[in-house]
């Protein structure tokens, strides 16, 4: 119940869309370029305001957020190189729209974690919900637990690594990038994917439309070994590779503006 | 009176947006010292892994996602270094503050962010005092 204390303090505008109070709480303990603050009694907006104040105005490069309390939309829109540690779980839409941060989440995350991420690294120590890494364009997302459905939907770049099992329609409409699954994946893998590569070490319940086995080459081995090494994931298991069969779509026929959408 | 479709530009490139070419598009020596690992988060190339040498108007080019435009490369690219050189030209372009989107940030950024992006340490923060633009003579309605 204590975790709800911050949410109870929120007063919304007449449409119920926004917390009108945009005062930065300034509750952090700052030590050089490191800072730590307790988010237990703060609202979502206050936590994000505190993060931006530390990173953009106080020159802090390493922030630890204690008791995030699974609140939604934390750590979004951070557009600078820094390190952020969430000492607990996040709700939905955590760490979306980021460009540059290296984030560690010591608990679980809800749906749509890291959506539209441009660059950076997010390591989630436990499970993640559905739509993890939705529409990411770059950077690495590492989930050490399991993930829900539609991981990396509409992915346009970057790498998603999942150590546990993955749900249905994984890689749905994937357009570029790489997905590495170290355990079983559900039905509809890579359904309607345009491009990109999916690696699976466990069993695949079923392939989606136009997702086909790919031919392994040295660049695949280099990628897997490099990612496992830099994230300390041990010896990689043996993977199967899946790619787009390219029977459904052909980029050459697309308008230039549509082509740019996937670059 | 004749009626006709206005001329449309469908392929914007960085030169069109800036009005001129940049020296690093024509001289490989200006990009050789770019440190790609230092310019990206994490211990490997991170988002640059997805950046590769492409072609625009039959000219080698790299895509700048921050301005939705191609940056053409006019010098000879050594064989086997195509993607590396494309990445170096792009990072040089971004770090120099020449990407068109960066020019818009000072006036239009709505929330705090580094002006030159995450590629330059110590960049000025913009977007801390954004106010919605108001047309001259406009007054809010009574209701």
Short mmCIF file of C-alpha atoms in Angstrom, two decimals, chain A residues 47-232:
data_model
loop_
_atom_site.label_atom_id
_atom_site.label_comp_id
_atom_site.label_asym_id
_atom_site.label_seq_id
_atom_site.Cartn_x
_atom_site.Cartn_y
_atom_site.Cartn_z
CA UNK A 47 10.24 11.33 -10.93
CA UNK A 48 10.79 12.21 -14.59
CA UNK A 49 11.29 15.90 -13.73
CA UNK A 50 13.86 14.95 -11.11
CA UNK A 51 15.71 12.75 -13.62
CA UNK A 52 15.83 15.50 -16.26
CA UNK A 53 16.92 18.10 -13.73
CA UNK A 54 19.80 15.89 -12.58
CA UNK A 55 20.93 14.89 -16.07
CA UNK A 56 20.48 18.17 -17.95
CA UNK A 57 21.05 20.85 -15.34
CA UNK A 58 23.17 19.35 -12.54
CA UNK A 59 25.68 17.53 -14.76
CA UNK A 60 24.94 14.17 -13.12
CA UNK A 61 25.94 11.14 -15.19
CA UNK A 62 24.84 8.27 -12.96
CA UNK A 63 21.45 8.19 -11.22
CA UNK A 64 19.94 5.53 -8.97
CA UNK A 65 16.17 5.61 -8.46
CA UNK A 66 15.08 3.79 -5.32
CA UNK A 67 11.55 2.39 -4.93
CA UNK A 68 10.19 3.10 -8.43
CA UNK A 69 7.09 1.20 -7.28
CA UNK A 70 6.15 -0.15 -10.73
CA UNK A 71 4.89 3.28 -11.75
CA UNK A 72 4.21 3.75 -15.45
CA UNK A 73 6.17 5.81 -17.99
CA UNK A 74 9.34 6.28 -15.96
CA UNK A 75 12.64 7.21 -17.56
CA UNK A 76 11.09 8.26 -20.87
CA UNK A 77 12.53 10.73 -23.36
CA UNK A 78 16.04 10.80 -21.90
CA UNK A 79 18.24 12.07 -24.74
CA UNK A 80 21.74 12.07 -23.30
CA UNK A 81 24.54 9.64 -22.48
CA UNK A 82 24.20 8.58 -18.82
CA UNK A 83 23.63 5.62 -16.52
CA UNK A 84 20.32 5.09 -14.73
CA UNK A 85 19.56 2.29 -12.27
CA UNK A 86 15.97 1.59 -11.25
CA UNK A 87 16.17 -0.34 -7.99
CA UNK A 88 12.85 -2.13 -8.43
CA UNK A 89 10.14 -2.73 -11.02
CA UNK A 90 8.60 -0.42 -13.63
CA UNK A 91 5.04 -0.32 -14.96
CA UNK A 92 4.15 0.09 -18.61
CA UNK A 93 5.92 2.26 -21.21
CA UNK A 94 9.11 2.41 -19.12
CA UNK A 95 12.26 3.86 -20.72
CA UNK A 96 10.55 4.69 -24.01
CA UNK A 97 11.85 7.21 -26.57
CA UNK A 98 15.36 7.20 -25.15
CA UNK A 99 18.51 8.16 -27.07
CA UNK A 100 21.78 7.47 -25.29
CA UNK A 101 21.24 6.18 -21.73
CA UNK A 102 22.49 2.90 -20.32
CA UNK A 103 19.73 1.71 -17.99
CA UNK A 104 19.52 -1.20 -15.57
CA UNK A 105 16.15 -2.25 -14.17
CA UNK A 106 16.52 -4.53 -11.18
CA UNK A 107 12.93 -5.80 -11.25
CA UNK A 108 10.20 -6.50 -13.79
CA UNK A 109 8.68 -4.21 -16.39
CA UNK A 110 5.16 -3.93 -17.81
CA UNK A 111 4.20 -3.79 -21.46
CA UNK A 112 5.93 -1.67 -24.10
CA UNK A 113 9.22 -1.23 -22.27
CA UNK A 114 11.81 0.64 -24.38
CA UNK A 115 9.33 1.40 -27.17
CA UNK A 116 10.74 3.67 -29.87
CA UNK A 117 14.21 3.54 -28.35
CA UNK A 118 16.76 5.25 -30.62
CA UNK A 119 20.05 4.23 -28.97
CA UNK A 120 21.42 3.09 -25.63
CA UNK A 121 21.33 -0.07 -23.56
CA UNK A 122 18.51 -1.33 -21.32
CA UNK A 123 19.09 -4.41 -19.16
CA UNK A 124 16.00 -5.83 -17.43
CA UNK A 125 16.94 -8.30 -14.71
CA UNK A 126 13.56 -10.07 -14.59
CA UNK A 127 10.46 -10.52 -16.79
CA UNK A 128 8.99 -8.04 -19.27
CA UNK A 129 5.43 -7.72 -20.57
CA UNK A 130 4.14 -7.73 -24.11
CA UNK A 131 5.41 -5.37 -26.80
CA UNK A 132 8.88 -5.13 -25.33
CA UNK A 133 11.07 -3.10 -27.66
CA UNK A 134 8.13 -2.08 -29.85
CA UNK A 135 9.33 -0.07 -32.85
CA UNK A 136 12.88 0.35 -31.55
CA UNK A 137 15.30 1.89 -34.05
CA UNK A 138 18.61 1.21 -32.36
CA UNK A 139 20.42 0.13 -29.22
CA UNK A 140 20.32 -3.07 -27.17
CA UNK A 141 17.52 -4.39 -24.96
CA UNK A 142 18.45 -7.35 -22.75
CA UNK A 143 15.69 -9.19 -20.84
CA UNK A 144 17.02 -11.78 -18.42
CA UNK A 145 13.58 -13.24 -17.70
CA UNK A 146 10.64 -14.03 -19.96
CA UNK A 147 8.70 -11.74 -22.31
CA UNK A 148 5.07 -11.58 -23.37
CA UNK A 149 3.66 -11.40 -26.89
CA UNK A 150 4.76 -9.32 -29.89
CA UNK A 151 8.29 -8.61 -28.69
CA UNK A 152 9.97 -6.21 -31.13
CA UNK A 153 6.79 -5.51 -33.08
CA UNK A 154 7.60 -3.11 -35.92
CA UNK A 155 11.29 -3.15 -34.93
CA UNK A 156 13.35 -0.93 -37.25
CA UNK A 157 16.83 -1.56 -35.85
CA UNK A 158 18.73 -2.50 -32.72
CA UNK A 159 19.08 -5.81 -30.90
CA UNK A 160 16.68 -7.49 -28.47
CA UNK A 161 18.08 -10.34 -26.38
CA UNK A 162 15.79 -12.51 -24.24
CA UNK A 163 17.13 -15.26 -22.00
CA UNK A 164 13.73 -16.75 -21.08
CA UNK A 165 10.71 -17.83 -23.11
CA UNK A 166 8.84 -15.50 -25.47
CA UNK A 167 5.13 -15.33 -26.29
CA UNK A 168 3.15 -15.34 -29.52
CA UNK A 169 3.70 -13.19 -32.62
CA UNK A 170 7.27 -12.40 -31.63
CA UNK A 171 8.92 -10.15 -34.22
CA UNK A 172 5.55 -9.29 -35.80
CA UNK A 173 6.07 -6.88 -38.74
CA UNK A 174 9.77 -6.59 -37.93
CA UNK A 175 11.53 -4.39 -40.49
CA UNK A 176 15.21 -4.35 -39.50
CA UNK A 177 17.45 -5.29 -36.57
CA UNK A 178 18.15 -8.45 -34.65
CA UNK A 179 16.28 -10.56 -32.06
CA UNK A 180 18.02 -13.26 -30.03
CA UNK A 181 15.90 -15.73 -28.01
CA UNK A 182 17.70 -18.22 -25.81
CA UNK A 183 14.60 -20.33 -24.99
CA UNK A 184 11.28 -21.34 -26.59
CA UNK A 185 9.10 -18.91 -28.55
CA UNK A 186 5.35 -19.04 -29.09
CA UNK A 187 3.30 -19.33 -32.28
CA UNK A 188 3.56 -16.92 -35.22
CA UNK A 189 7.26 -16.12 -34.97
CA UNK A 190 8.25 -13.34 -37.39
CA UNK A 191 4.76 -13.02 -38.84
CA UNK A 192 4.70 -10.54 -41.74
CA UNK A 193 8.28 -9.49 -41.13
CA UNK A 194 9.85 -7.36 -43.86
CA UNK A 195 13.50 -7.80 -42.95
CA UNK A 196 15.83 -8.33 -39.99
CA UNK A 197 17.05 -11.51 -38.33
CA UNK A 198 15.63 -13.65 -35.52
CA UNK A 199 17.77 -16.20 -33.68
CA UNK A 200 16.10 -18.87 -31.51
CA UNK A 201 17.87 -21.42 -29.31
CA UNK A 202 14.72 -23.19 -28.05
CA UNK A 203 11.67 -24.61 -29.78
CA UNK A 204 9.53 -22.53 -32.12
CA UNK A 205 5.83 -23.27 -31.70
CA UNK A 206 5.14 -22.16 -35.28
CA UNK A 207 6.47 -19.72 -37.86
CA UNK A 208 4.36 -16.76 -38.96
CA UNK A 209 3.56 -15.81 -42.54
CA UNK A 210 6.68 -15.29 -44.70
CA UNK A 211 9.15 -16.13 -41.91
CA UNK A 212 11.61 -18.78 -43.11
CA UNK A 213 14.81 -20.44 -41.86
CA UNK A 214 17.93 -18.50 -42.86
CA UNK A 215 21.44 -19.55 -43.79
CA UNK A 216 23.98 -19.15 -40.99
CA UNK A 217 27.22 -17.34 -41.76
CA UNK A 218 30.27 -15.99 -39.93
CA UNK A 219 28.64 -12.62 -39.24
CA UNK A 220 25.90 -14.40 -37.25
CA UNK A 221 28.49 -16.18 -35.10
CA UNK A 222 30.37 -12.92 -34.54
CA UNK A 223 27.18 -11.09 -33.50
CA UNK A 224 26.01 -13.77 -31.05
CA UNK A 225 29.44 -14.21 -29.46
CA UNK A 226 29.97 -10.44 -29.15
CA UNK A 227 26.60 -9.77 -27.51
CA UNK A 228 26.97 -12.68 -25.10
CA UNK A 229 30.47 -11.51 -24.18
CA UNK A 230 29.65 -7.85 -23.53
CA UNK A 231 26.57 -8.65 -21.45
CA UNK A 232 28.26 -11.48 -19.53
#
